[in-house]
Short mmCIF file of N, CA and C in Angstrom, two decimals:
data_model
loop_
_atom_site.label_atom_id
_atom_site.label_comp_id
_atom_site.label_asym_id
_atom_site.label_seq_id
_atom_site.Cartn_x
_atom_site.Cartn_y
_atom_site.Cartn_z
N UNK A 783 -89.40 86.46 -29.32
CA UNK A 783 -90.03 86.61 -30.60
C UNK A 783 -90.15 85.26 -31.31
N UNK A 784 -89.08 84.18 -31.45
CA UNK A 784 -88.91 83.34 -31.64
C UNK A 784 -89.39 82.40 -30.93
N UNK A 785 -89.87 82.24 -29.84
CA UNK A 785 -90.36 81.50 -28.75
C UNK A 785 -91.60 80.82 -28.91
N UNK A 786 -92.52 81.51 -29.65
CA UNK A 786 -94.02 80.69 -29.86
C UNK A 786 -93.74 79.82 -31.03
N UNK A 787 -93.33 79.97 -32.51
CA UNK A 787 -93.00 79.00 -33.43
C UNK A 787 -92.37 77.94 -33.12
N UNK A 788 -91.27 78.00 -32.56
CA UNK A 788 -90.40 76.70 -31.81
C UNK A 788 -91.13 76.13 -30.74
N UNK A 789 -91.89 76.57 -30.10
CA UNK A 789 -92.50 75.26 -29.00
C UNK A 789 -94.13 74.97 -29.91
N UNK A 790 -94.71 75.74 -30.67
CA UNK A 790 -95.76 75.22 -31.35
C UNK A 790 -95.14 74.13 -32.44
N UNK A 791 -93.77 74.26 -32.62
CA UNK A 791 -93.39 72.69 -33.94
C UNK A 791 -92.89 71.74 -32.89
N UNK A 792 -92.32 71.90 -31.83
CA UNK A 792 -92.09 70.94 -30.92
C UNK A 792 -93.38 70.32 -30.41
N UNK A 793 -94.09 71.64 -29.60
CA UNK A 793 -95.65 70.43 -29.47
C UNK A 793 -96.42 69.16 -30.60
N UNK A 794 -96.40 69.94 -31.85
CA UNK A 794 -96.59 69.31 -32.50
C UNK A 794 -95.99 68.22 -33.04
N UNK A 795 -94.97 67.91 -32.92
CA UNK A 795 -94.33 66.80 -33.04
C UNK A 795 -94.38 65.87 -31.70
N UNK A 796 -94.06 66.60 -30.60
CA UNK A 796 -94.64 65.54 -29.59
C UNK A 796 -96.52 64.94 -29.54
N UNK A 797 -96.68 65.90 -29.16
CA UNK A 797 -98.44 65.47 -29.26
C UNK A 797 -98.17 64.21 -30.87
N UNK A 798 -98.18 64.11 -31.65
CA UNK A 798 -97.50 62.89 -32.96
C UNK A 798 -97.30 62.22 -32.16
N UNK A 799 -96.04 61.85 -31.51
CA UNK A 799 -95.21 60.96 -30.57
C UNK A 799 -96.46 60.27 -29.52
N UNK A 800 -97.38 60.96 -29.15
CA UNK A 800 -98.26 60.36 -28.10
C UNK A 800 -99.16 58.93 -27.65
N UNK A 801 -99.81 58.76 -29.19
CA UNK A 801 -100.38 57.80 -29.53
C UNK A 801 -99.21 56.49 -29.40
N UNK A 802 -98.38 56.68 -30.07
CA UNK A 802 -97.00 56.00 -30.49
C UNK A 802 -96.98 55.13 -28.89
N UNK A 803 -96.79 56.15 -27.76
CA UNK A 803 -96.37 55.75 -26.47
C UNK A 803 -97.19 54.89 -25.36
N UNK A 804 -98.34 55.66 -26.11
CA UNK A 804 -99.41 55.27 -25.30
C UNK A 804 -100.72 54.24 -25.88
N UNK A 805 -100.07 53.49 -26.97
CA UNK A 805 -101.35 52.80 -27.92
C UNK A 805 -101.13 51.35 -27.56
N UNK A 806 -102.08 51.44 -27.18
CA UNK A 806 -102.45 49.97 -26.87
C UNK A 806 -103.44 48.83 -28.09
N UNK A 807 -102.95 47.36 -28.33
CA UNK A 807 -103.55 46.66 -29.56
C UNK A 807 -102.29 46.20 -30.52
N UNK A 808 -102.52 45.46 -31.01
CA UNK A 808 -101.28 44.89 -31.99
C UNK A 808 -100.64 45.30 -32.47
N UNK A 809 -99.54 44.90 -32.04
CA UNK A 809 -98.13 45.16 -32.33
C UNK A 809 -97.25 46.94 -31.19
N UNK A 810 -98.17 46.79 -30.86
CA UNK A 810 -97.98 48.29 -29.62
C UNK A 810 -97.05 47.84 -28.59
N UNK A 811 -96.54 46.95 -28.69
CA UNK A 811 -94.98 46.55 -27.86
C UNK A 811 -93.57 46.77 -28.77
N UNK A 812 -94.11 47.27 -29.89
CA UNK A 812 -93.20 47.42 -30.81
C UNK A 812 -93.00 48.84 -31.06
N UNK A 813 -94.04 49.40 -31.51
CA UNK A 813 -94.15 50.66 -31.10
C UNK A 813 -94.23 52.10 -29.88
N UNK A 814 -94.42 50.90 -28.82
CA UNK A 814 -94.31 52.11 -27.65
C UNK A 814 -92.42 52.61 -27.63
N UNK A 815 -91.74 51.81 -27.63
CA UNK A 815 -90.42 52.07 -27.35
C UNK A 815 -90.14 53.69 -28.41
N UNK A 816 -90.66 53.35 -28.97
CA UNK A 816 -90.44 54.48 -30.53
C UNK A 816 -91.00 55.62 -29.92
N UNK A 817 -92.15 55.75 -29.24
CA UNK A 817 -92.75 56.73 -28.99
C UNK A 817 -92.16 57.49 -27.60
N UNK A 818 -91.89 56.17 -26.95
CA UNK A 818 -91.13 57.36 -25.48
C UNK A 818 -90.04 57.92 -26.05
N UNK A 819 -89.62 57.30 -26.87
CA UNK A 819 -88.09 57.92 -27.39
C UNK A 819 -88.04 59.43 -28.32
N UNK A 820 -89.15 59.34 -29.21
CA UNK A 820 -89.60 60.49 -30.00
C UNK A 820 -90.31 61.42 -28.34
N UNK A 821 -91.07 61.06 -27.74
CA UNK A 821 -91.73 62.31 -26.99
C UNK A 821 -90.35 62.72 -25.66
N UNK A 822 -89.82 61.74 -25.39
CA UNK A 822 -88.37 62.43 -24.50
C UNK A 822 -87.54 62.66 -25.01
N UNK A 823 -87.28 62.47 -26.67
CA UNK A 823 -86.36 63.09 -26.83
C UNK A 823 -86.75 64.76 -26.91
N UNK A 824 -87.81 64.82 -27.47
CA UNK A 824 -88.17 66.35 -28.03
C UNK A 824 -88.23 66.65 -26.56
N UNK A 825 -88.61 66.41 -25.39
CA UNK A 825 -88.57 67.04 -24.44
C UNK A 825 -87.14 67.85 -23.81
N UNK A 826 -86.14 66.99 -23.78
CA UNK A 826 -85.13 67.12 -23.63
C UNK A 826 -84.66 68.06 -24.98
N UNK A 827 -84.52 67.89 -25.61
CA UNK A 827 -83.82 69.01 -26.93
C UNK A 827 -84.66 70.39 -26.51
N UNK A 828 -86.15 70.46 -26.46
CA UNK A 828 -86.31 71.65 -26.03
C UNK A 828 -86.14 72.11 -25.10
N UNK A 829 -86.16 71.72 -23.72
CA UNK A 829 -85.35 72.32 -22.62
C UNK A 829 -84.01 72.81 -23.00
N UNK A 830 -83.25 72.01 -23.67
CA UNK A 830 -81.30 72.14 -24.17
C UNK A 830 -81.83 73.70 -25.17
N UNK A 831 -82.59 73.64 -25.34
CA UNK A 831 -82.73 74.29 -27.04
C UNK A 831 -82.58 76.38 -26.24
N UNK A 832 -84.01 76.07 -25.12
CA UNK A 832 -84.52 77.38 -24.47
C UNK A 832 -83.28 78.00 -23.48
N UNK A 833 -82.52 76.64 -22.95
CA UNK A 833 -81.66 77.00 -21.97
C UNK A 833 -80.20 77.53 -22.33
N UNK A 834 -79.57 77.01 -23.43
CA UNK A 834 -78.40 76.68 -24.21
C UNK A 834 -78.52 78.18 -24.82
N UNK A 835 -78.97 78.37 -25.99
CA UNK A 835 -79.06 79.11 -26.94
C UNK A 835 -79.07 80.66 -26.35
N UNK A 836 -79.91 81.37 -25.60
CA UNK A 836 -79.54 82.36 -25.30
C UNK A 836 -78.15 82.34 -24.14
N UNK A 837 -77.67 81.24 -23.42
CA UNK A 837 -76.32 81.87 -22.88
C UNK A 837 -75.60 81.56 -23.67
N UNK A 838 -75.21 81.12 -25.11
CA UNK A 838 -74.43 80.82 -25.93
C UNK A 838 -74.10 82.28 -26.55
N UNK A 839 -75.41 82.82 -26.89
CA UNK A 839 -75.74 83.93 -27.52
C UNK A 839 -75.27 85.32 -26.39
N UNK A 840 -74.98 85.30 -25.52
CA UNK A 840 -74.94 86.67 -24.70
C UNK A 840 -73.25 85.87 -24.25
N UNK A 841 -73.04 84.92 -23.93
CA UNK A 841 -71.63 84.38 -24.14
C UNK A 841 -70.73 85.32 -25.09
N UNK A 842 -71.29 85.19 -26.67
CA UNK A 842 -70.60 85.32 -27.61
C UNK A 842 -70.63 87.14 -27.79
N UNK A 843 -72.07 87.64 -27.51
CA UNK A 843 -71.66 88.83 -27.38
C UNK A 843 -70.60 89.70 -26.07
N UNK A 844 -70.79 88.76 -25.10
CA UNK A 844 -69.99 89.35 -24.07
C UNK A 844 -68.64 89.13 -24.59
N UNK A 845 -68.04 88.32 -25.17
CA UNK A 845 -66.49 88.16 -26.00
C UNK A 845 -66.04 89.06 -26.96
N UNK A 846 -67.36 89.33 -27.89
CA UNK A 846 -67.28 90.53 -28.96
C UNK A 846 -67.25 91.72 -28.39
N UNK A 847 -67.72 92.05 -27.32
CA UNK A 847 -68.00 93.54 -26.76
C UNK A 847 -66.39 93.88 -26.36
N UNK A 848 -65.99 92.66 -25.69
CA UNK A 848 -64.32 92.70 -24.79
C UNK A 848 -63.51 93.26 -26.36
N UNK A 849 -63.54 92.15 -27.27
CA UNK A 849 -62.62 92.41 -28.45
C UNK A 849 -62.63 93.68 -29.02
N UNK A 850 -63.84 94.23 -28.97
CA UNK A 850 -63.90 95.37 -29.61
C UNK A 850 -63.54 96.46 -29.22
N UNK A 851 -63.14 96.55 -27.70
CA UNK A 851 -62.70 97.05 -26.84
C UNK A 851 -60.67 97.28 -27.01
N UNK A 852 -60.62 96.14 -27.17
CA UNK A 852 -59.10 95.89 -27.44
C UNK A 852 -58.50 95.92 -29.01
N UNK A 853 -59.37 95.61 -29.95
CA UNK A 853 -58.93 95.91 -31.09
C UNK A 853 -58.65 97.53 -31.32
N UNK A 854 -57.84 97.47 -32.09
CA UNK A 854 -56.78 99.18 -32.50
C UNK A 854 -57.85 98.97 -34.12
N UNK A 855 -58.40 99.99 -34.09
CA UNK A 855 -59.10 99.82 -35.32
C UNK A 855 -58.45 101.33 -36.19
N UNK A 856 -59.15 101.38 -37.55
CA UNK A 856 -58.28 102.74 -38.52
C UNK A 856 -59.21 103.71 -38.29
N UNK A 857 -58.56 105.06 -38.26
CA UNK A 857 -59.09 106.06 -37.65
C UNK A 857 -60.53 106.59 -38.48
N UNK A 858 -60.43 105.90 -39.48
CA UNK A 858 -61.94 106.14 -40.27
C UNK A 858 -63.37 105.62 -39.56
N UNK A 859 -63.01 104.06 -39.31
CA UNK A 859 -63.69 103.49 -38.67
C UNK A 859 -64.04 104.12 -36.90
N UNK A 860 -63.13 104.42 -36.34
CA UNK A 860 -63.13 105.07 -35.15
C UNK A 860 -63.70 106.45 -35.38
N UNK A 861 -63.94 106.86 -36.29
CA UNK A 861 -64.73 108.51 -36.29
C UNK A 861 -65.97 107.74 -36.54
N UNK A 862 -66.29 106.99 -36.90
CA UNK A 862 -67.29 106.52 -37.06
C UNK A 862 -68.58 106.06 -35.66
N UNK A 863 -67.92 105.50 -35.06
CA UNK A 863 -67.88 104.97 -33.87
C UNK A 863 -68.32 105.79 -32.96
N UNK A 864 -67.46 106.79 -33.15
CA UNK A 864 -67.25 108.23 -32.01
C UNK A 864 -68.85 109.02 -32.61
N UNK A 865 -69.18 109.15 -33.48
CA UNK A 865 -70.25 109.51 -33.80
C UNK A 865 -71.87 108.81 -33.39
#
């Protein structure tokens, strides 16, 4: 669900970065360094971003599911549950 907004602000910030990398004319030895660095970094953060985040996320629920399992909870809450 989240998936098209986050790579449409990442593209867009790389595609930015492009010119930067690839511009040739004065002073563009100064500026290319800036630009590989802005377009690999965003490359790299979004790979970390797509890959990271959901096993972080099913990580943390697989820990909560165990706890909840083992917690002694009050019998209010447990009729609850049971329902």
């Amino acid at each position: 669900m989240r998936f098209r907004p986050i790579l449409m602000t990442t593209m867009a910030a790389l595609l930015g970065g492009v010119p930067l990398a690839l511009g040739k004319g004065v002073g563009s030895e100064l500026r290319h360094p800036l630009g590989i660095t802005i377009v690999g970094g965003l490359i790299v953060s979004q790979l970390l971003t797509l890959y990271t985040v959901p096993v972080v996320y099913l990580t943390f629920d697989r820990i909560a599911f165990r706890l909840r399992g083992l917690r002694i909870g009050n019998r209010i809450e447990e009729e609850a549950l049971a329902e």
